[in-house]
PDB file of C-alpha atoms in Angstrom:
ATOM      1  CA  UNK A  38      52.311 164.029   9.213  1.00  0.00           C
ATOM      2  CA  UNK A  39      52.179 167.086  11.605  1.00  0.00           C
ATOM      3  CA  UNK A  40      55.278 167.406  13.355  1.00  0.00           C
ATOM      4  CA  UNK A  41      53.258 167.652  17.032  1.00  0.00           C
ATOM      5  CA  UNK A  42      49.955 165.690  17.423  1.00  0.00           C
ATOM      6  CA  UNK A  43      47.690 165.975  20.397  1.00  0.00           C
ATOM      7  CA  UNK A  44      44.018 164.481  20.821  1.00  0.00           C
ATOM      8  CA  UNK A  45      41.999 167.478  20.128  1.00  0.00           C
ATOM      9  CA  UNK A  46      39.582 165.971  23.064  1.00  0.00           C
ATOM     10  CA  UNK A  47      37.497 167.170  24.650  1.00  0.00           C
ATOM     11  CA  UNK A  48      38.779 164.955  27.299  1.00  0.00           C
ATOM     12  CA  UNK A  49      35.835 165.207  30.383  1.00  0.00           C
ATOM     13  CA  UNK A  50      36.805 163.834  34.134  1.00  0.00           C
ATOM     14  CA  UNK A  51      35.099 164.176  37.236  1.00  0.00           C
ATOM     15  CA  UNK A  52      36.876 166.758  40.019  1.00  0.00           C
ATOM     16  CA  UNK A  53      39.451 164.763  42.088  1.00  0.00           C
ATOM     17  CA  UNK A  54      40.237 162.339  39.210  1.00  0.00           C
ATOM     18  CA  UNK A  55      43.492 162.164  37.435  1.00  0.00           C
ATOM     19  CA  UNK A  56      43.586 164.050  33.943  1.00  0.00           C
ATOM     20  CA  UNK A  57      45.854 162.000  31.569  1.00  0.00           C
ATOM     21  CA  UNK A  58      46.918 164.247  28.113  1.00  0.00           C
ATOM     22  CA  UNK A  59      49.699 162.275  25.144  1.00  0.00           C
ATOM     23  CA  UNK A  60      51.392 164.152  22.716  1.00  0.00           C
ATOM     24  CA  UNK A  61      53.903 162.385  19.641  1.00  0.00           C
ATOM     25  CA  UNK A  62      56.454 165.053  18.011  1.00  0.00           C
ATOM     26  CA  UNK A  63      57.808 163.661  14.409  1.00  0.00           C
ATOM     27  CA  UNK A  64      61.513 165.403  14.639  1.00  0.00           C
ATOM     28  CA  UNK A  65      63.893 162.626  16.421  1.00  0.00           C
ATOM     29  CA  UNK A  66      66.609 165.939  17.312  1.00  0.00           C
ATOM     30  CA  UNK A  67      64.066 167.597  19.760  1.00  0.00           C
ATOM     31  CA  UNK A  68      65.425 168.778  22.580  1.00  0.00           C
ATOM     32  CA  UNK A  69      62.956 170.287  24.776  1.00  0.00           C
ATOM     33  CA  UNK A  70      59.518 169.835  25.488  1.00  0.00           C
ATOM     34  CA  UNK A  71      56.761 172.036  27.254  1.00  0.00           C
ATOM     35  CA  UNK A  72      53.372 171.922  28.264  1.00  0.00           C
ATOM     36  CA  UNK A  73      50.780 175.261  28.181  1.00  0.00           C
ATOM     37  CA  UNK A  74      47.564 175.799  29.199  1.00  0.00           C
ATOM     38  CA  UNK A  75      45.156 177.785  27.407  1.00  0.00           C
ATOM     39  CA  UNK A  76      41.997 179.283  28.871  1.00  0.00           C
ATOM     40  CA  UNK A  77      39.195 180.702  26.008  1.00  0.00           C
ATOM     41  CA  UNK A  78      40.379 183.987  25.363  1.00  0.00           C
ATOM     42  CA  UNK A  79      43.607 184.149  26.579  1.00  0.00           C
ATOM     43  CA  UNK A  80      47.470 183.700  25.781  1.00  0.00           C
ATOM     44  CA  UNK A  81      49.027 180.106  26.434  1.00  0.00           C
ATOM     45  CA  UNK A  82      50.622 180.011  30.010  1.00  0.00           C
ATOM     46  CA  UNK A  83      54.271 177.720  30.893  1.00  0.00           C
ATOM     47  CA  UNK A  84      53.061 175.161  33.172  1.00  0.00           C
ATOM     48  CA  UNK A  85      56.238 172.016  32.894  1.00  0.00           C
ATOM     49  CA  UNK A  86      58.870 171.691  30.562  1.00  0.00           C
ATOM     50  CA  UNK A  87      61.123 168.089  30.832  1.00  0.00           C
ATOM     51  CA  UNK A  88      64.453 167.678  28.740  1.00  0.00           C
ATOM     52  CA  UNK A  89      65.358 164.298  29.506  1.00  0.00           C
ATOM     53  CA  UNK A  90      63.926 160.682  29.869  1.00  0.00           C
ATOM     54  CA  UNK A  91      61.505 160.113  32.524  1.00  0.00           C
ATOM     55  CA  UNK A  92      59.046 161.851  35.026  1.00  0.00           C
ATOM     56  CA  UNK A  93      59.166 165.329  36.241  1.00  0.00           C
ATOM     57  CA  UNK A  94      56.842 166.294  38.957  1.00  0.00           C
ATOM     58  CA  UNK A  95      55.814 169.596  40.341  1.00  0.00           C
ATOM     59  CA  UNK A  96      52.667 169.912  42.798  1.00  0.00           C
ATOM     60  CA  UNK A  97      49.642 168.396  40.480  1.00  0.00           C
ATOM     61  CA  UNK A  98      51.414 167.782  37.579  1.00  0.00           C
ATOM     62  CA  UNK A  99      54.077 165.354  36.019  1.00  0.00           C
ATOM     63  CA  UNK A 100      55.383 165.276  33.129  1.00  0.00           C
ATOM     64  CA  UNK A 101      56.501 162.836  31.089  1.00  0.00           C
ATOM     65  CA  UNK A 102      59.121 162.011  28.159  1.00  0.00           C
ATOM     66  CA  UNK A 103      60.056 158.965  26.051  1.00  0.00           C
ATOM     67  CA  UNK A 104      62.224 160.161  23.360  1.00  0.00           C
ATOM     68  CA  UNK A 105      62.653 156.674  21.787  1.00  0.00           C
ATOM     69  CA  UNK A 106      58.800 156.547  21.524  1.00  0.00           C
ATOM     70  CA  UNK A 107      58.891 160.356  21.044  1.00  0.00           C
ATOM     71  CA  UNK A 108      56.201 160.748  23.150  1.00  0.00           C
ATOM     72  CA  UNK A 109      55.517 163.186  25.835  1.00  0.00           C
ATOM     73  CA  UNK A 110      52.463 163.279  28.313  1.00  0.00           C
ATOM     74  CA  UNK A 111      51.049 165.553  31.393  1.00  0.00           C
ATOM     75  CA  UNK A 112      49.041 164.181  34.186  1.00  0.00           C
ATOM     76  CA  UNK A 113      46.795 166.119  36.011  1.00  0.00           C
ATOM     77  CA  UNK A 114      46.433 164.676  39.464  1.00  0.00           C
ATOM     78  CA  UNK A 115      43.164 165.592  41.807  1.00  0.00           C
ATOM     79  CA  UNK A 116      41.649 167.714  39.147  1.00  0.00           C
ATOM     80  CA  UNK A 117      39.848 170.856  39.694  1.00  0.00           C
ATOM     81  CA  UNK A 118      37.179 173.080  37.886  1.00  0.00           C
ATOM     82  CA  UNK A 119      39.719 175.681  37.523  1.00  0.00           C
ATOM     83  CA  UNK A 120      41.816 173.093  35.686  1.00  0.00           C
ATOM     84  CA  UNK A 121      39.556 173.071  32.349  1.00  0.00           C
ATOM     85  CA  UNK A 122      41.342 174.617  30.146  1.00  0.00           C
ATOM     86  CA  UNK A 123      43.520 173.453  26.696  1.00  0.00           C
ATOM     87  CA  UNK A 124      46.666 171.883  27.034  1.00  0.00           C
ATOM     88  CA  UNK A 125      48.833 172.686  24.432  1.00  0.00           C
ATOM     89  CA  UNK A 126      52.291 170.324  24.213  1.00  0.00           C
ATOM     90  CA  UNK A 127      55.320 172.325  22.336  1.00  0.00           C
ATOM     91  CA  UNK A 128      58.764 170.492  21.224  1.00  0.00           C
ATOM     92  CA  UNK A 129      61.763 172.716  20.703  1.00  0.00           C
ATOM     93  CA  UNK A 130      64.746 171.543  18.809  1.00  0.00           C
ATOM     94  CA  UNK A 131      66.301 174.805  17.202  1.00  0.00           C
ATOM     95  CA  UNK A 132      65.050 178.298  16.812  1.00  0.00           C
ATOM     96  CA  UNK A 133      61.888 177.609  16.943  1.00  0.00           C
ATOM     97  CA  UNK A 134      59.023 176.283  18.961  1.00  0.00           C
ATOM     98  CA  UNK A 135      56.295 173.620  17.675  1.00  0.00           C
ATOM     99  CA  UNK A 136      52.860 173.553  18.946  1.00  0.00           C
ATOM    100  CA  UNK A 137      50.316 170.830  18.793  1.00  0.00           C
ATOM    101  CA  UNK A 138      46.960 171.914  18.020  1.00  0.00           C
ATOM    102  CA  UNK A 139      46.167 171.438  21.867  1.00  0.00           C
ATOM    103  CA  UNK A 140      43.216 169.009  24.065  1.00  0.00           C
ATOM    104  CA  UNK A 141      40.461 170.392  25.711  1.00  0.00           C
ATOM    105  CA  UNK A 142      39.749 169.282  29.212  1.00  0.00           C
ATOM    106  CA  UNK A 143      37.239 169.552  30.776  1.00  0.00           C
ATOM    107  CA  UNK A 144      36.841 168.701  34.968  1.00  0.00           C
ATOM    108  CA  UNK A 145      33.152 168.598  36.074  1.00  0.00           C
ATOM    109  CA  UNK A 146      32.457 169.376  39.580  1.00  0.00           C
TER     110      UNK A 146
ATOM    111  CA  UNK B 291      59.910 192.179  36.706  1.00  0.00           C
ATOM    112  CA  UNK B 292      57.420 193.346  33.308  1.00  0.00           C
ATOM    113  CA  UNK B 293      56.200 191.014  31.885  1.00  0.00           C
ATOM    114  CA  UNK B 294      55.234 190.981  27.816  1.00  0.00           C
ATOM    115  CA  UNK B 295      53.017 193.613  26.680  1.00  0.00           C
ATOM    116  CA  UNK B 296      51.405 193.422  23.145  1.00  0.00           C
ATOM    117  CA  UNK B 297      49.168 196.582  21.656  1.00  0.00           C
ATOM    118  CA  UNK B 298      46.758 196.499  20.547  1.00  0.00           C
ATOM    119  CA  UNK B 299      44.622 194.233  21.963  1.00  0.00           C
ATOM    120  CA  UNK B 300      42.419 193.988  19.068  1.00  0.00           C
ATOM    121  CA  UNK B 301      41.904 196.075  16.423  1.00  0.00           C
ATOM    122  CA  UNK B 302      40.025 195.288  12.976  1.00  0.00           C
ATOM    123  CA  UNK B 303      41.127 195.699   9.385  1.00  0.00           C
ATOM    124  CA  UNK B 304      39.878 195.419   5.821  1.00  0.00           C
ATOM    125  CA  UNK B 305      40.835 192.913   3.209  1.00  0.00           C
ATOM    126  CA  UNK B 306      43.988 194.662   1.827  1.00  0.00           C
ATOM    127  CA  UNK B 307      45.045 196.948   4.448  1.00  0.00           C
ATOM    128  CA  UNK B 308      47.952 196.773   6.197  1.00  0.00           C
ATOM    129  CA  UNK B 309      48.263 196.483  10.175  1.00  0.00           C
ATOM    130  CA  UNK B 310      51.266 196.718  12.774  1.00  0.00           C
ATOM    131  CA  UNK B 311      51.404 194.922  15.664  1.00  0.00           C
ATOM    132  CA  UNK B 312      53.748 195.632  18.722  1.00  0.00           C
ATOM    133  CA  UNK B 313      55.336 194.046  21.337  1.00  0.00           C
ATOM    134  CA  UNK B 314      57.260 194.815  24.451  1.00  0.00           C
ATOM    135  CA  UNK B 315      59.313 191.903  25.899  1.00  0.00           C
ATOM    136  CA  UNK B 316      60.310 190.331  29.145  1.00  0.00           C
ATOM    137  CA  UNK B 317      62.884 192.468  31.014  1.00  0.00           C
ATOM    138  CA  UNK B 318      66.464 190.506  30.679  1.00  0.00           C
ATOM    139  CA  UNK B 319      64.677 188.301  27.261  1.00  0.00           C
ATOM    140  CA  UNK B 320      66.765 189.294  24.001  1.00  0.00           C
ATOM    141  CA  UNK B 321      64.587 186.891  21.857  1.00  0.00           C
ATOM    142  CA  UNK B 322      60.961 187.209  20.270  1.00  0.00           C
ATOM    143  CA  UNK B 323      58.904 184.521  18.671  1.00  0.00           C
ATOM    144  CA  UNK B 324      55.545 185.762  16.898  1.00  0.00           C
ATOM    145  CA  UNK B 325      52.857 183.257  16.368  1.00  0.00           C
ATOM    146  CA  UNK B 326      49.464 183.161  15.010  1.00  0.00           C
ATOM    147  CA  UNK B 327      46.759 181.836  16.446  1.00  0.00           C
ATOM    148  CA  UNK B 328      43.527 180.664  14.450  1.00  0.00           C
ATOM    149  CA  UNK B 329      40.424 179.860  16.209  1.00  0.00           C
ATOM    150  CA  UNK B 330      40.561 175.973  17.778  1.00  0.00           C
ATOM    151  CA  UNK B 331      43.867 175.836  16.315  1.00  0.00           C
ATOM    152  CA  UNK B 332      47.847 175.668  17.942  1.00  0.00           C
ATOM    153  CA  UNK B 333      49.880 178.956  17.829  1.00  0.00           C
ATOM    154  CA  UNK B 334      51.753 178.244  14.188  1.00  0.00           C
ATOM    155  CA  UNK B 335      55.384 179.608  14.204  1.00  0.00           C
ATOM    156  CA  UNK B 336      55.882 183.148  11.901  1.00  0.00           C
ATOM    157  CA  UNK B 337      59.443 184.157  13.101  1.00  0.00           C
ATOM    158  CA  UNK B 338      62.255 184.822  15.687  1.00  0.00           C
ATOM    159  CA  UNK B 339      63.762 187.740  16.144  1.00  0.00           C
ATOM    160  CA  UNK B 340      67.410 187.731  18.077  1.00  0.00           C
ATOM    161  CA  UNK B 341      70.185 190.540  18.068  1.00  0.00           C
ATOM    162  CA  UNK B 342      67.494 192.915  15.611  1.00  0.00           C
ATOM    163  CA  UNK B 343      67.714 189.755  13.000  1.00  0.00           C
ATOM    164  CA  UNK B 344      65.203 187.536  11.956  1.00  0.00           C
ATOM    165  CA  UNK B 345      66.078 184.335  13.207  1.00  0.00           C
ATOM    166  CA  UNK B 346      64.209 182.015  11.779  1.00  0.00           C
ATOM    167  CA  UNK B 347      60.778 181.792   9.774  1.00  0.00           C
ATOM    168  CA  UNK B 348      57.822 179.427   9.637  1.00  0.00           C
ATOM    169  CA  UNK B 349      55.409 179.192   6.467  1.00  0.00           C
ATOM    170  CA  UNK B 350      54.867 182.350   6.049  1.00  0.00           C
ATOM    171  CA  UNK B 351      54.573 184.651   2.990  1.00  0.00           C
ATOM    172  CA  UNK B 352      56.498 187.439   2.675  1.00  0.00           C
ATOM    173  CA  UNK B 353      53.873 189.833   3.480  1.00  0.00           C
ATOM    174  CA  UNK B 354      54.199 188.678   7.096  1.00  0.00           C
ATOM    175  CA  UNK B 355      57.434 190.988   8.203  1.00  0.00           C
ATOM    176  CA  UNK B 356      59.122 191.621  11.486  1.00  0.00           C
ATOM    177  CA  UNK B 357      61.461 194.254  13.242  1.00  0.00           C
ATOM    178  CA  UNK B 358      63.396 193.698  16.523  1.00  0.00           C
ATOM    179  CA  UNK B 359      64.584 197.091  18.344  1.00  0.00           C
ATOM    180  CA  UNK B 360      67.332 197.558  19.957  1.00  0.00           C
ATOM    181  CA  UNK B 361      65.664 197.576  23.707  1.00  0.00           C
ATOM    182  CA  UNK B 362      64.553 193.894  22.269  1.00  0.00           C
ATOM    183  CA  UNK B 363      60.840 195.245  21.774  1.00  0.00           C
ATOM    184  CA  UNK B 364      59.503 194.029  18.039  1.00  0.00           C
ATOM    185  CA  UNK B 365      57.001 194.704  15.601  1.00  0.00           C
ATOM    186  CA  UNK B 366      55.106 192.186  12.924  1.00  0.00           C
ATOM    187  CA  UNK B 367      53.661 193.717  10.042  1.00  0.00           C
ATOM    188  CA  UNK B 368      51.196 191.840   7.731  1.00  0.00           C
ATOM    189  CA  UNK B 369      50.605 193.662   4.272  1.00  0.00           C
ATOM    190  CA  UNK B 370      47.522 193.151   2.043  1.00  0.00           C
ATOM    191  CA  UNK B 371      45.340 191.764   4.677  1.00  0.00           C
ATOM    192  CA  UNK B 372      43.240 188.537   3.405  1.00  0.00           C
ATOM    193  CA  UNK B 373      40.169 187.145   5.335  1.00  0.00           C
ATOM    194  CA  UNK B 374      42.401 184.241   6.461  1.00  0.00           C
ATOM    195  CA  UNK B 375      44.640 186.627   8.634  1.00  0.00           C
ATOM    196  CA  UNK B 376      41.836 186.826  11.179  1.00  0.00           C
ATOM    197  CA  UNK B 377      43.574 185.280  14.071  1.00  0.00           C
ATOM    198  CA  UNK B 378      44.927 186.307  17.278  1.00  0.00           C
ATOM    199  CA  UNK B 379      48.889 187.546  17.360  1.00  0.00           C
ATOM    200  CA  UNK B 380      51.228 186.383  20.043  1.00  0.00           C
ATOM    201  CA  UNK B 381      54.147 187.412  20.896  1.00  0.00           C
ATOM    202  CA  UNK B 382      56.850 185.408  23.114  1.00  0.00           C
ATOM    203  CA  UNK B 383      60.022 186.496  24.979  1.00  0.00           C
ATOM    204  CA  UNK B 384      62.734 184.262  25.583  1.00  0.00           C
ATOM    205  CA  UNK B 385      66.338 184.279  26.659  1.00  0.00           C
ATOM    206  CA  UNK B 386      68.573 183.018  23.654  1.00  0.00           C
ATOM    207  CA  UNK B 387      70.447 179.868  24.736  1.00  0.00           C
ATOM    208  CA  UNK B 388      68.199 179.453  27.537  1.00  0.00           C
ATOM    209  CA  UNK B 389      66.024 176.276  27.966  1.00  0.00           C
ATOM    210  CA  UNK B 390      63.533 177.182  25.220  1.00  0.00           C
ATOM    211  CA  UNK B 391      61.143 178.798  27.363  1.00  0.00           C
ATOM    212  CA  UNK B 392      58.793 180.960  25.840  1.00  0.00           C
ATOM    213  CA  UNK B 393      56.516 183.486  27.731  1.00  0.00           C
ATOM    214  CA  UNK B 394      53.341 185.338  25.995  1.00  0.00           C
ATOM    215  CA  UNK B 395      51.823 188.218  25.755  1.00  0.00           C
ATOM    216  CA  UNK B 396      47.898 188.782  25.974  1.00  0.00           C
ATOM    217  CA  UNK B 397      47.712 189.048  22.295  1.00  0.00           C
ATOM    218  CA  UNK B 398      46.508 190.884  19.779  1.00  0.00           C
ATOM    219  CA  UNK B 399      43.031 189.762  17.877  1.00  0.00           C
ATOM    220  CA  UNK B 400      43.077 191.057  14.574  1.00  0.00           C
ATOM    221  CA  UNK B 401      39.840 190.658  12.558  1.00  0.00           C
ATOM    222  CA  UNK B 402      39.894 191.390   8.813  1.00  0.00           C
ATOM    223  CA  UNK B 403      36.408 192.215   7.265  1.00  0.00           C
TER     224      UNK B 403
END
């Protein structure tokens, strides 16, 4: 079992529509979660990170975090172009960092 | 503020050579993650490096080796380059005990022929 899973996508939505992206870490003492975004050639890029139960909102996005399902998601609310990118979800719970393998999305104009 | 700087950008190698990769970290972060990168694929964890100490280490062989300086900057060298290596490098800065952020670099793209 991979210790971060993400639906490799591509997920496709029409501009203005809500972009919904699910991620399930394995390792029950995580303590930090993140979401990146990815653009085809470049280095990920911090866009939310949530430590505790519940929603987390900032502009477009919320995040959110169910530990007992370990389960963390991003919604992407009126979705632009510029938003197509991959969406990588990362779990801390030590040292180090674990990355899912990331969803495309793509948001057609 | 600078951010993370990573040299070269891309550079390319034959099957057993041996290549250094550099990085320059966040101003104020004492901590830096490497990762690699394969195409389509999630950065995979090679090591942390806090206080000029590897920190921790990911599934890595041995060829994969780090230094941390003491102005936090870091290396990651990769001995006897195989085909697989082909991947782009990243290197993160982060502030130990802080909330886990991590912040990139560009990158480097390494291509082994």
């Amino acid at each position: 079992q991979k210790e971060v899973e993400q639906n490799s996508g591509p997920l496709s939505v029409p501009e203005g529509a809500i972009a919904s992206l699910n991620c399930t870490y394995s390792d029950r003492v995580s303590q930090s979660f993140f979401w990146y975004r990815q653009y085809s050639g470049k280095s990920p890029e911090l866009i939310m990170s949530i430590y505790s139960n519940g929603d987390k909102e900032d502009g477009r996005f919320t995040a959110q975090l169910n530990k007992a399902s370990q389960y963390v998601s991003l919604l992407i609310r009126d979705s632009q172009p510029s938003d197509s990118a991959t969406y990588l979800c990362a779990v801390n719970g030590g040292f180090k960092t674990i990355f899912g393998a990331g969803t495309r999305l793509f948001v057609k104009a | 503020e600078t951010g993370v700087t990573q040299s070269p950008t891309h550079l390319i190698k034959t099957r057993g050579q041996q290549v250094t990769l550099r990085c320059s970290s966040q101003s104020g972060h004492n901590t830096v993650s490497w990762y690699q990168q394969a195409l389509g694929q999630g950065p995979q964890f090679i090591f942390q490096y806090y206080r000029e100490e590897e920190n921790g280490r990911g599934n890595f062989p041995p060829r994969f080796s780090g230094l941390q300086f003491p102005n936090y900057s870091s290396e990651l060298n990769v001995n006897a380059l195989e085909l697989d290596d082909s991947a782009l490098y990243l290197c993160a800065s982060s502030l130990a005990g802080g909330t886990g952020e991590l912040f990139f670099g560009e990158g480097s793209r390494l291509t082994v022929l």
